[in-house]
PDB file of C-alpha atoms in Angstrom:
ATOM      1  CA  UNK E  58       3.792 -26.733  31.883  1.00 84.00           C
ATOM      2  CA  UNK E  59       5.902 -24.087  33.634  1.00 88.00           C
ATOM      3  CA  UNK E  60       9.004 -26.080  32.649  1.00 87.00           C
ATOM      4  CA  UNK E  61       8.068 -25.768  28.948  1.00 88.00           C
ATOM      5  CA  UNK E  62       7.290 -22.062  29.311  1.00 92.00           C
ATOM      6  CA  UNK E  63      10.593 -21.436  31.087  1.00 91.00           C
ATOM      7  CA  UNK E  64      12.533 -22.954  28.173  1.00 92.00           C
ATOM      8  CA  UNK E  65      11.235 -20.340  25.703  1.00 93.00           C
ATOM      9  CA  UNK E  66      14.069 -18.533  23.903  1.00 92.00           C
ATOM     10  CA  UNK E  67      12.517 -15.940  21.559  1.00 92.00           C
ATOM     11  CA  UNK E  68       8.762 -15.514  21.290  1.00 94.00           C
ATOM     12  CA  UNK E  69       5.623 -16.529  23.143  1.00 95.00           C
ATOM     13  CA  UNK E  70       2.001 -15.898  22.114  1.00 96.00           C
ATOM     14  CA  UNK E  71      -0.676 -16.667  24.713  1.00 95.00           C
ATOM     15  CA  UNK E  72      -4.464 -16.695  24.260  1.00 94.00           C
ATOM     16  CA  UNK E  73      -6.432 -17.734  27.340  1.00 93.00           C
ATOM     17  CA  UNK E  74      -9.933 -16.979  28.567  1.00 91.00           C
ATOM     18  CA  UNK E  75      -8.828 -16.496  32.185  1.00 91.00           C
ATOM     19  CA  UNK E  76      -5.401 -15.746  33.631  1.00 94.00           C
ATOM     20  CA  UNK E  77      -5.209 -15.748  37.439  1.00 92.00           C
ATOM     21  CA  UNK E  78      -2.408 -18.251  38.107  1.00 93.00           C
ATOM     22  CA  UNK E  79       0.433 -16.301  39.768  1.00 92.00           C
ATOM     23  CA  UNK E  80       2.910 -19.180  39.489  1.00 92.00           C
ATOM     24  CA  UNK E  81       2.601 -18.996  35.711  1.00 93.00           C
ATOM     25  CA  UNK E  82       2.792 -15.187  35.617  1.00 94.00           C
ATOM     26  CA  UNK E  83       5.937 -15.285  37.788  1.00 94.00           C
ATOM     27  CA  UNK E  84       7.519 -17.766  35.365  1.00 94.00           C
ATOM     28  CA  UNK E  85       6.780 -15.412  32.441  1.00 95.00           C
ATOM     29  CA  UNK E  86       8.224 -12.409  34.275  1.00 94.00           C
ATOM     30  CA  UNK E  87      11.503 -14.296  34.649  1.00 93.00           C
ATOM     31  CA  UNK E  88      11.787 -14.602  30.823  1.00 91.00           C
ATOM     32  CA  UNK E  89      13.616 -11.310  30.351  1.00 84.00           C
ATOM     33  CA  UNK E  90      14.745 -11.752  26.712  1.00 86.00           C
ATOM     34  CA  UNK E  91      11.528 -13.256  25.328  1.00 91.00           C
ATOM     35  CA  UNK E  92       8.960 -11.287  23.307  1.00 91.00           C
ATOM     36  CA  UNK E  93       5.688 -12.141  25.102  1.00 93.00           C
ATOM     37  CA  UNK E  94       2.252 -11.123  23.815  1.00 94.00           C
ATOM     38  CA  UNK E  95      -0.918 -12.125  25.687  1.00 94.00           C
ATOM     39  CA  UNK E  96      -4.624 -11.857  24.849  1.00 94.00           C
ATOM     40  CA  UNK E  97      -7.367 -12.625  27.377  1.00 93.00           C
ATOM     41  CA  UNK E  98     -11.116 -12.295  27.425  1.00 91.00           C
ATOM     42  CA  UNK E  99     -12.296  -8.886  28.593  1.00 90.00           C
ATOM     43  CA  UNK E 100     -14.079  -9.855  31.797  1.00 89.00           C
ATOM     44  CA  UNK E 101     -14.173  -8.775  35.465  1.00 92.00           C
ATOM     45  CA  UNK E 102     -12.003 -11.682  36.652  1.00 92.00           C
ATOM     46  CA  UNK E 103      -9.172 -10.789  34.276  1.00 93.00           C
ATOM     47  CA  UNK E 104      -9.469  -7.048  34.872  1.00 94.00           C
ATOM     48  CA  UNK E 105      -8.972  -7.661  38.620  1.00 93.00           C
ATOM     49  CA  UNK E 106      -6.407 -10.476  38.276  1.00 94.00           C
ATOM     50  CA  UNK E 107      -3.257  -9.943  40.366  1.00 95.00           C
ATOM     51  CA  UNK E 108      -1.370 -12.244  37.983  1.00 94.00           C
ATOM     52  CA  UNK E 109      -2.225  -9.970  35.032  1.00 95.00           C
ATOM     53  CA  UNK E 110      -1.445  -6.793  36.975  1.00 95.00           C
ATOM     54  CA  UNK E 111       1.995  -8.235  37.831  1.00 94.00           C
ATOM     55  CA  UNK E 112       2.629  -8.948  34.147  1.00 94.00           C
ATOM     56  CA  UNK E 113       1.592  -5.427  33.157  1.00 94.00           C
ATOM     57  CA  UNK E 114       3.846  -3.960  35.857  1.00 94.00           C
ATOM     58  CA  UNK E 115       6.718  -5.828  34.183  1.00 93.00           C
ATOM     59  CA  UNK E 116       5.882  -4.301  30.755  1.00 90.00           C
ATOM     60  CA  UNK E 117       4.428  -7.523  29.326  1.00 92.00           C
ATOM     61  CA  UNK E 118       1.736  -6.691  26.779  1.00 89.00           C
ATOM     62  CA  UNK E 119      -1.826  -7.761  27.672  1.00 93.00           C
ATOM     63  CA  UNK E 120      -4.786  -7.221  25.337  1.00 91.00           C
ATOM     64  CA  UNK E 121      -8.315  -7.577  26.705  1.00 92.00           C
ATOM     65  CA  UNK E 122     -10.449  -8.846  23.804  1.00 87.00           C
ATOM     66  CA  UNK E 123     -14.146  -8.201  23.398  1.00 82.00           C
ATOM     67  CA  UNK E 124     -15.786  -8.350  19.978  1.00 68.00           C
ATOM     68  CA  UNK E 125     -18.431  -5.626  20.176  1.00 57.00           C
ATOM     69  CA  UNK E 126     -19.872  -6.743  16.822  1.00 60.00           C
ATOM     70  CA  UNK E 127     -21.113 -10.033  18.298  1.00 65.00           C
ATOM     71  CA  UNK E 128     -23.567 -10.604  21.119  1.00 61.00           C
ATOM     72  CA  UNK E 129     -22.289 -12.776  23.975  1.00 60.00           C
ATOM     73  CA  UNK E 130     -18.814 -13.059  22.397  1.00 70.00           C
ATOM     74  CA  UNK E 131     -16.180 -14.610  24.654  1.00 77.00           C
ATOM     75  CA  UNK E 132     -12.502 -15.074  23.806  1.00 82.00           C
ATOM     76  CA  UNK E 133     -12.546 -18.676  25.024  1.00 86.00           C
ATOM     77  CA  UNK E 134      -9.279 -20.006  23.584  1.00 88.00           C
ATOM     78  CA  UNK E 135      -6.593 -21.692  25.668  1.00 92.00           C
ATOM     79  CA  UNK E 136      -3.388 -21.943  23.678  1.00 95.00           C
ATOM     80  CA  UNK E 137       0.204 -20.832  23.726  1.00 95.00           C
ATOM     81  CA  UNK E 138       2.783 -20.812  20.912  1.00 95.00           C
ATOM     82  CA  UNK E 139       6.438 -21.098  21.902  1.00 95.00           C
ATOM     83  CA  UNK E 140       9.252 -19.980  19.574  1.00 93.00           C
ATOM     84  CA  UNK E 141       7.059 -20.409  16.461  1.00 92.00           C
ATOM     85  CA  UNK E 142       7.361 -24.190  16.658  1.00 92.00           C
ATOM     86  CA  UNK E 143       5.538 -25.605  19.708  1.00 93.00           C
ATOM     87  CA  UNK E 144       1.850 -25.302  20.650  1.00 95.00           C
ATOM     88  CA  UNK E 145       0.335 -25.852  24.098  1.00 93.00           C
ATOM     89  CA  UNK E 146      -3.446 -26.250  23.889  1.00 93.00           C
ATOM     90  CA  UNK E 147      -6.323 -27.946  25.656  1.00 90.00           C
ATOM     91  CA  UNK E 148      -9.071 -27.296  28.179  1.00 88.00           C
ATOM     92  CA  UNK E 149      -6.634 -25.996  30.815  1.00 86.00           C
ATOM     93  CA  UNK E 150      -7.153 -22.331  31.669  1.00 83.00           C
ATOM     94  CA  UNK E 151      -4.305 -20.428  33.278  1.00 87.00           C
ATOM     95  CA  UNK E 152      -6.328 -19.958  36.444  1.00 84.00           C
ATOM     96  CA  UNK E 153      -6.045 -21.013  40.054  1.00 79.00           C
ATOM     97  CA  UNK E 154      -9.184 -23.174  39.815  1.00 78.00           C
ATOM     98  CA  UNK E 155      -7.883 -25.153  36.811  1.00 74.00           C
ATOM     99  CA  UNK E 156      -5.354 -26.918  39.035  1.00 74.00           C
ATOM    100  CA  UNK E 157      -8.178 -28.674  40.923  1.00 75.00           C
ATOM    101  CA  UNK E 158     -10.264 -29.574  37.842  1.00 76.00           C
ATOM    102  CA  UNK E 159     -10.094 -32.457  35.401  1.00 80.00           C
ATOM    103  CA  UNK E 160      -8.272 -30.749  32.531  1.00 80.00           C
ATOM    104  CA  UNK E 161      -6.166 -31.681  29.510  1.00 86.00           C
ATOM    105  CA  UNK E 162      -3.154 -30.014  27.925  1.00 88.00           C
ATOM    106  CA  UNK E 163      -1.489 -31.147  24.693  1.00 91.00           C
ATOM    107  CA  UNK E 164       2.031 -30.253  23.538  1.00 92.00           C
ATOM    108  CA  UNK E 165       2.400 -30.182  19.734  1.00 93.00           C
ATOM    109  CA  UNK E 166       5.831 -29.742  18.140  1.00 93.00           C
ATOM    110  CA  UNK E 167       5.142 -28.795  14.521  1.00 90.00           C
ATOM    111  CA  UNK E 168       6.163 -25.523  12.795  1.00 88.00           C
ATOM    112  CA  UNK E 169       3.222 -25.508  10.363  1.00 87.00           C
ATOM    113  CA  UNK E 170       0.685 -26.037  13.153  1.00 90.00           C
ATOM    114  CA  UNK E 171       2.460 -23.411  15.260  1.00 91.00           C
ATOM    115  CA  UNK E 172       2.276 -20.893  12.393  1.00 89.00           C
ATOM    116  CA  UNK E 173      -1.462 -21.592  12.015  1.00 87.00           C
ATOM    117  CA  UNK E 174      -1.912 -20.793  15.705  1.00 91.00           C
ATOM    118  CA  UNK E 175       0.237 -17.674  15.300  1.00 91.00           C
ATOM    119  CA  UNK E 176      -2.111 -16.449  12.568  1.00 87.00           C
ATOM    120  CA  UNK E 177      -5.164 -17.298  14.681  1.00 89.00           C
ATOM    121  CA  UNK E 178      -3.648 -15.234  17.502  1.00 91.00           C
ATOM    122  CA  UNK E 179      -3.152 -12.335  15.076  1.00 88.00           C
ATOM    123  CA  UNK E 180      -6.745 -12.615  13.843  1.00 85.00           C
ATOM    124  CA  UNK E 181      -8.159 -12.520  17.391  1.00 86.00           C
ATOM    125  CA  UNK E 182      -5.956  -9.612  18.414  1.00 84.00           C
ATOM    126  CA  UNK E 183      -7.051  -7.665  15.335  1.00 78.00           C
ATOM    127  CA  UNK E 184     -10.610  -7.697  16.720  1.00 70.00           C
ATOM    128  CA  UNK E 185      -9.384  -5.003  19.102  1.00 64.00           C
ATOM    129  CA  UNK E 186      -6.893  -3.065  17.002  1.00 59.00           C
ATOM    130  CA  UNK E 187      -8.504  -3.595  13.563  1.00 59.00           C
ATOM    131  CA  UNK E 188      -5.441  -2.924  11.397  1.00 57.00           C
ATOM    132  CA  UNK E 189      -6.772  -3.309   7.863  1.00 56.00           C
ATOM    133  CA  UNK E 190      -3.516  -3.313   5.878  1.00 59.00           C
ATOM    134  CA  UNK E 191      -2.118  -5.701   3.264  1.00 61.00           C
ATOM    135  CA  UNK E 192       1.453  -4.450   3.648  1.00 72.00           C
ATOM    136  CA  UNK E 193       3.844  -3.022   6.206  1.00 81.00           C
ATOM    137  CA  UNK E 194       2.867   0.471   7.337  1.00 84.00           C
ATOM    138  CA  UNK E 195       5.313   3.365   6.943  1.00 87.00           C
ATOM    139  CA  UNK E 196       5.653   3.555  10.734  1.00 89.00           C
ATOM    140  CA  UNK E 197       6.375  -0.173  11.004  1.00 89.00           C
ATOM    141  CA  UNK E 198       9.071   0.055   8.324  1.00 92.00           C
ATOM    142  CA  UNK E 199      10.682   3.048  10.030  1.00 93.00           C
ATOM    143  CA  UNK E 200      10.728   1.306  13.407  1.00 93.00           C
ATOM    144  CA  UNK E 201      12.197  -1.909  11.999  1.00 94.00           C
ATOM    145  CA  UNK E 202      14.821  -0.054   9.933  1.00 95.00           C
ATOM    146  CA  UNK E 203      15.839   1.922  13.016  1.00 95.00           C
ATOM    147  CA  UNK E 204      16.315  -1.284  15.036  1.00 95.00           C
ATOM    148  CA  UNK E 205      18.334  -2.907  12.243  1.00 96.00           C
ATOM    149  CA  UNK E 206      20.430   0.235  11.858  1.00 95.00           C
ATOM    150  CA  UNK E 207      21.352   0.137  15.558  1.00 95.00           C
ATOM    151  CA  UNK E 208      22.252  -3.544  15.261  1.00 95.00           C
ATOM    152  CA  UNK E 209      24.502  -3.008  12.234  1.00 95.00           C
ATOM    153  CA  UNK E 210      26.254  -0.031  13.837  1.00 94.00           C
ATOM    154  CA  UNK E 211      26.967  -2.166  16.916  1.00 94.00           C
ATOM    155  CA  UNK E 212      28.323  -4.861  14.587  1.00 94.00           C
ATOM    156  CA  UNK E 213      30.653  -2.328  12.940  1.00 91.00           C
ATOM    157  CA  UNK E 214      31.934  -1.035  16.271  1.00 90.00           C
ATOM    158  CA  UNK E 215      32.581  -4.537  17.568  1.00 91.00           C
ATOM    159  CA  UNK E 216      34.480  -5.566  14.413  1.00 91.00           C
ATOM    160  CA  UNK E 217      36.131  -2.283  13.419  1.00 85.00           C
ATOM    161  CA  UNK E 218      39.578  -3.864  13.205  1.00 85.00           C
ATOM    162  CA  UNK E 219      38.513  -7.034  11.420  1.00 88.00           C
ATOM    163  CA  UNK E 220      35.803  -6.236   8.845  1.00 87.00           C
ATOM    164  CA  UNK E 221      34.864  -9.266   6.755  1.00 91.00           C
ATOM    165  CA  UNK E 222      32.971  -9.479   3.475  1.00 90.00           C
ATOM    166  CA  UNK E 223      29.445 -10.814   4.041  1.00 92.00           C
ATOM    167  CA  UNK E 224      29.237  -9.895   7.728  1.00 94.00           C
ATOM    168  CA  UNK E 225      26.198  -7.638   7.131  1.00 95.00           C
ATOM    169  CA  UNK E 226      24.518 -10.388   5.148  1.00 93.00           C
ATOM    170  CA  UNK E 227      25.102 -12.937   7.928  1.00 93.00           C
ATOM    171  CA  UNK E 228      24.040 -10.626  10.767  1.00 94.00           C
ATOM    172  CA  UNK E 229      20.598 -11.410  12.172  1.00 92.00           C
ATOM    173  CA  UNK E 230      18.402 -10.491  15.104  1.00 91.00           C
ATOM    174  CA  UNK E 231      15.708 -12.903  16.290  1.00 88.00           C
ATOM    175  CA  UNK E 232      13.619 -10.258  18.040  1.00 88.00           C
ATOM    176  CA  UNK E 233      13.417  -8.087  14.934  1.00 91.00           C
ATOM    177  CA  UNK E 234      12.602 -11.110  12.759  1.00 90.00           C
ATOM    178  CA  UNK E 235       9.782 -12.055  15.130  1.00 89.00           C
ATOM    179  CA  UNK E 236       8.360  -8.549  14.743  1.00 89.00           C
ATOM    180  CA  UNK E 237       8.467  -9.016  10.963  1.00 90.00           C
ATOM    181  CA  UNK E 238       6.816 -12.425  11.344  1.00 88.00           C
ATOM    182  CA  UNK E 239       4.008 -10.918  13.429  1.00 86.00           C
ATOM    183  CA  UNK E 240       3.292  -8.273  10.771  1.00 86.00           C
ATOM    184  CA  UNK E 241       3.371 -10.938   8.031  1.00 85.00           C
ATOM    185  CA  UNK E 242       0.837 -13.044   9.966  1.00 84.00           C
ATOM    186  CA  UNK E 243      -1.463 -10.033  10.280  1.00 82.00           C
ATOM    187  CA  UNK E 244      -1.074  -9.243   6.560  1.00 80.00           C
ATOM    188  CA  UNK E 245      -1.924 -12.848   5.621  1.00 78.00           C
ATOM    189  CA  UNK E 246      -5.145 -12.693   7.664  1.00 75.00           C
ATOM    190  CA  UNK E 247      -6.094  -9.352   6.096  1.00 75.00           C
ATOM    191  CA  UNK E 248      -5.533 -10.691   2.580  1.00 73.00           C
ATOM    192  CA  UNK E 249      -7.533 -13.813   3.434  1.00 70.00           C
ATOM    193  CA  UNK E 250     -10.463 -11.659   4.596  1.00 68.00           C
ATOM    194  CA  UNK E 251     -10.313  -9.540   1.439  1.00 65.00           C
ATOM    195  CA  UNK E 252     -10.091 -12.367  -1.105  1.00 66.00           C
ATOM    196  CA  UNK E 253     -12.836 -14.352   0.644  1.00 68.00           C
ATOM    197  CA  UNK E 254     -14.086 -17.577  -0.921  1.00 68.00           C
ATOM    198  CA  UNK E 255     -12.896 -16.509  -4.390  1.00 69.00           C
ATOM    199  CA  UNK E 256      -9.274 -16.757  -3.272  1.00 72.00           C
ATOM    200  CA  UNK E 257      -9.612 -19.730  -0.950  1.00 76.00           C
ATOM    201  CA  UNK E 258     -11.657 -21.865  -3.376  1.00 78.00           C
ATOM    202  CA  UNK E 259     -10.160 -20.625  -6.650  1.00 79.00           C
ATOM    203  CA  UNK E 260      -9.349 -24.187  -7.786  1.00 83.00           C
ATOM    204  CA  UNK E 261     -12.941 -25.317  -7.181  1.00 83.00           C
ATOM    205  CA  UNK E 262     -14.347 -22.257  -8.961  1.00 82.00           C
ATOM    206  CA  UNK E 263     -12.175 -23.137 -11.960  1.00 82.00           C
ATOM    207  CA  UNK E 264     -13.503 -26.706 -11.846  1.00 83.00           C
ATOM    208  CA  UNK E 265     -17.218 -26.181 -11.046  1.00 80.00           C
ATOM    209  CA  UNK E 266     -17.888 -22.480 -11.698  1.00 80.00           C
ATOM    210  CA  UNK E 267     -19.705 -20.116  -9.347  1.00 75.00           C
ATOM    211  CA  UNK E 268     -21.924 -22.952  -8.027  1.00 83.00           C
ATOM    212  CA  UNK E 269     -18.890 -24.760  -6.568  1.00 82.00           C
ATOM    213  CA  UNK E 270     -20.386 -24.559  -3.074  1.00 82.00           C
ATOM    214  CA  UNK E 271     -23.184 -26.915  -4.121  1.00 82.00           C
ATOM    215  CA  UNK E 272     -21.254 -29.111  -6.566  1.00 88.00           C
ATOM    216  CA  UNK E 273     -17.972 -29.707  -4.717  1.00 87.00           C
ATOM    217  CA  UNK E 274     -17.759 -32.322  -1.981  1.00 90.00           C
ATOM    218  CA  UNK E 275     -16.972 -31.372   1.621  1.00 89.00           C
ATOM    219  CA  UNK E 276     -13.653 -33.180   1.235  1.00 90.00           C
ATOM    220  CA  UNK E 277     -12.757 -31.057  -1.808  1.00 88.00           C
ATOM    221  CA  UNK E 278     -13.626 -27.868   0.078  1.00 85.00           C
ATOM    222  CA  UNK E 279     -11.579 -28.974   3.087  1.00 85.00           C
ATOM    223  CA  UNK E 280      -8.619 -29.746   0.807  1.00 86.00           C
ATOM    224  CA  UNK E 281      -8.872 -26.278  -0.761  1.00 85.00           C
ATOM    225  CA  UNK E 282      -8.897 -24.604   2.652  1.00 78.00           C
ATOM    226  CA  UNK E 283      -5.896 -26.664   3.741  1.00 79.00           C
ATOM    227  CA  UNK E 284      -4.007 -25.858   0.535  1.00 81.00           C
ATOM    228  CA  UNK E 285      -4.666 -22.118   0.898  1.00 78.00           C
ATOM    229  CA  UNK E 286      -3.584 -22.172   4.551  1.00 76.00           C
ATOM    230  CA  UNK E 287      -0.427 -24.187   3.776  1.00 76.00           C
ATOM    231  CA  UNK E 288       0.530 -21.819   0.966  1.00 76.00           C
ATOM    232  CA  UNK E 289       0.133 -18.901   3.379  1.00 73.00           C
ATOM    233  CA  UNK E 290       2.375 -20.603   5.949  1.00 73.00           C
ATOM    234  CA  UNK E 291       5.010 -21.369   3.309  1.00 77.00           C
ATOM    235  CA  UNK E 292       4.953 -17.759   2.071  1.00 77.00           C
ATOM    236  CA  UNK E 293       5.495 -16.382   5.574  1.00 79.00           C
ATOM    237  CA  UNK E 294       8.523 -18.638   6.045  1.00 76.00           C
ATOM    238  CA  UNK E 295       9.895 -17.911   2.562  1.00 78.00           C
ATOM    239  CA  UNK E 296       9.554 -14.131   2.711  1.00 81.00           C
ATOM    240  CA  UNK E 297      10.666 -13.716   6.338  1.00 85.00           C
ATOM    241  CA  UNK E 298      14.379 -13.646   5.463  1.00 86.00           C
ATOM    242  CA  UNK E 299      13.769 -11.691   2.259  1.00 88.00           C
ATOM    243  CA  UNK E 300      11.840  -8.966   4.117  1.00 90.00           C
ATOM    244  CA  UNK E 301      14.572  -8.835   6.757  1.00 92.00           C
ATOM    245  CA  UNK E 302      17.270  -8.361   4.103  1.00 92.00           C
ATOM    246  CA  UNK E 303      15.276  -5.705   2.241  1.00 91.00           C
ATOM    247  CA  UNK E 304      14.833  -3.746   5.474  1.00 93.00           C
ATOM    248  CA  UNK E 305      18.535  -4.229   6.126  1.00 95.00           C
ATOM    249  CA  UNK E 306      19.316  -2.509   2.817  1.00 94.00           C
ATOM    250  CA  UNK E 307      17.219   0.480   3.910  1.00 94.00           C
ATOM    251  CA  UNK E 308      19.150   0.576   7.190  1.00 95.00           C
ATOM    252  CA  UNK E 309      22.480   0.448   5.313  1.00 95.00           C
ATOM    253  CA  UNK E 310      21.421   3.454   3.204  1.00 94.00           C
ATOM    254  CA  UNK E 311      20.776   5.391   6.405  1.00 94.00           C
ATOM    255  CA  UNK E 312      24.171   4.420   7.829  1.00 94.00           C
ATOM    256  CA  UNK E 313      25.981   5.454   4.634  1.00 93.00           C
ATOM    257  CA  UNK E 314      24.159   8.794   4.664  1.00 92.00           C
ATOM    258  CA  UNK E 315      25.259   9.443   8.253  1.00 91.00           C
ATOM    259  CA  UNK E 316      28.884   8.598   7.493  1.00 89.00           C
ATOM    260  CA  UNK E 317      28.814  10.894   4.468  1.00 87.00           C
ATOM    261  CA  UNK E 318      27.561  13.731   6.657  1.00 87.00           C
ATOM    262  CA  UNK E 319      30.269  12.916   9.189  1.00 87.00           C
ATOM    263  CA  UNK E 320      32.984  13.360   6.542  1.00 83.00           C
ATOM    264  CA  UNK E 321      31.944  17.007   6.132  1.00 82.00           C
ATOM    265  CA  UNK E 322      32.789  17.731   9.765  1.00 83.00           C
ATOM    266  CA  UNK E 323      36.333  16.289   9.660  1.00 74.00           C
ATOM    267  CA  UNK E 324      39.429  18.341   8.897  1.00 73.00           C
ATOM    268  CA  UNK E 325      42.017  15.615   9.376  1.00 83.00           C
ATOM    269  CA  UNK E 326      42.925  13.687   6.219  1.00 85.00           C
ATOM    270  CA  UNK E 327      43.481  10.537   8.259  1.00 85.00           C
ATOM    271  CA  UNK E 328      40.019  10.704   9.830  1.00 85.00           C
ATOM    272  CA  UNK E 329      38.468  11.398   6.427  1.00 87.00           C
ATOM    273  CA  UNK E 330      40.324   8.459   4.892  1.00 86.00           C
ATOM    274  CA  UNK E 331      39.095   6.071   7.609  1.00 86.00           C
ATOM    275  CA  UNK E 332      35.495   7.191   7.209  1.00 86.00           C
ATOM    276  CA  UNK E 333      35.627   6.826   3.420  1.00 89.00           C
ATOM    277  CA  UNK E 334      37.107   3.360   3.791  1.00 89.00           C
ATOM    278  CA  UNK E 335      34.199   2.452   6.085  1.00 90.00           C
ATOM    279  CA  UNK E 336      31.682   3.874   3.617  1.00 91.00           C
ATOM    280  CA  UNK E 337      33.279   1.872   0.810  1.00 92.00           C
ATOM    281  CA  UNK E 338      33.066  -1.313   2.894  1.00 93.00           C
ATOM    282  CA  UNK E 339      29.399  -0.694   3.789  1.00 94.00           C
ATOM    283  CA  UNK E 340      28.448  -0.058   0.140  1.00 94.00           C
ATOM    284  CA  UNK E 341      30.149  -3.319  -0.854  1.00 94.00           C
ATOM    285  CA  UNK E 342      28.162  -5.097   1.874  1.00 94.00           C
ATOM    286  CA  UNK E 343      24.943  -3.660   0.426  1.00 94.00           C
ATOM    287  CA  UNK E 344      25.885  -4.948  -3.040  1.00 94.00           C
ATOM    288  CA  UNK E 345      26.676  -8.354  -1.518  1.00 93.00           C
ATOM    289  CA  UNK E 346      23.207  -8.521   0.060  1.00 93.00           C
ATOM    290  CA  UNK E 347      21.592  -7.409  -3.211  1.00 91.00           C
ATOM    291  CA  UNK E 348      23.316 -10.228  -5.084  1.00 90.00           C
ATOM    292  CA  UNK E 349      22.249 -12.765  -2.467  1.00 87.00           C
ATOM    293  CA  UNK E 350      18.642 -11.575  -2.733  1.00 86.00           C
ATOM    294  CA  UNK E 351      18.717 -11.891  -6.536  1.00 84.00           C
ATOM    295  CA  UNK E 352      19.958 -15.473  -6.195  1.00 80.00           C
ATOM    296  CA  UNK E 353      17.193 -16.299  -3.711  1.00 73.00           C
ATOM    297  CA  UNK E 354      14.465 -14.779  -5.886  1.00 69.00           C
ATOM    298  CA  UNK E 355      15.605 -16.493  -9.099  1.00 65.00           C
TER     299      UNK E 355
END
């Protein structure tokens, strides 16, 4: 298990009832460039866990989940999603005692299944933070645009002498895209809660009317739920790159604005010429991205 965890490249979501295994926590701490998000049940064992305290001391996010709306609620999941494509799940808790028990642990390599688990993770985490939004918040957009802006400026500095058409369009950042993915998963769950059975069973309502729950077979209802879930997964994948490019355009506008302000402070014609050439290049890159987006949306 630790071998699989150690091979993570980008993102890891963990939901476990108990987390006291220090060997596992040490393996996670060694993953310096991976975005790790962990939810555990809010209980005395976890609150006093040395493994969890070590993770927190290394700035790894831990959320203690307790649904105050339900009596005797326990966050009893045991799953982990690696790089949005592999799921580890089973009876195995990430505790010291689990190593001496009869336990099972399955490894599933399937992007659709992984995305379903991602959205389940988001739904559980929202029990604590309760973000009831069906779009990106203003703060989220500002934070993402700022990160993209820094990335594009670094790209310009690194390629100042060899600027190529399309380089802004090709530039990507996996960490930023995973942040966008996480917000999209939360939005999908929020929309699902708001549309309720009307949205999920719309095809059965069209077929049977408002009494679909009594007239449709269990197989038909299961197929409708699967179809709705699959469409949600496909939308997240489809719009991930589009959202990233749209945010990139916002970041480009900020960069252009800063260069235009910089021109006002220069007295040398040569410096002014170089800045205007850069602005012209950046604007062309924005137009290039716009054209690519139009092609993707048509």
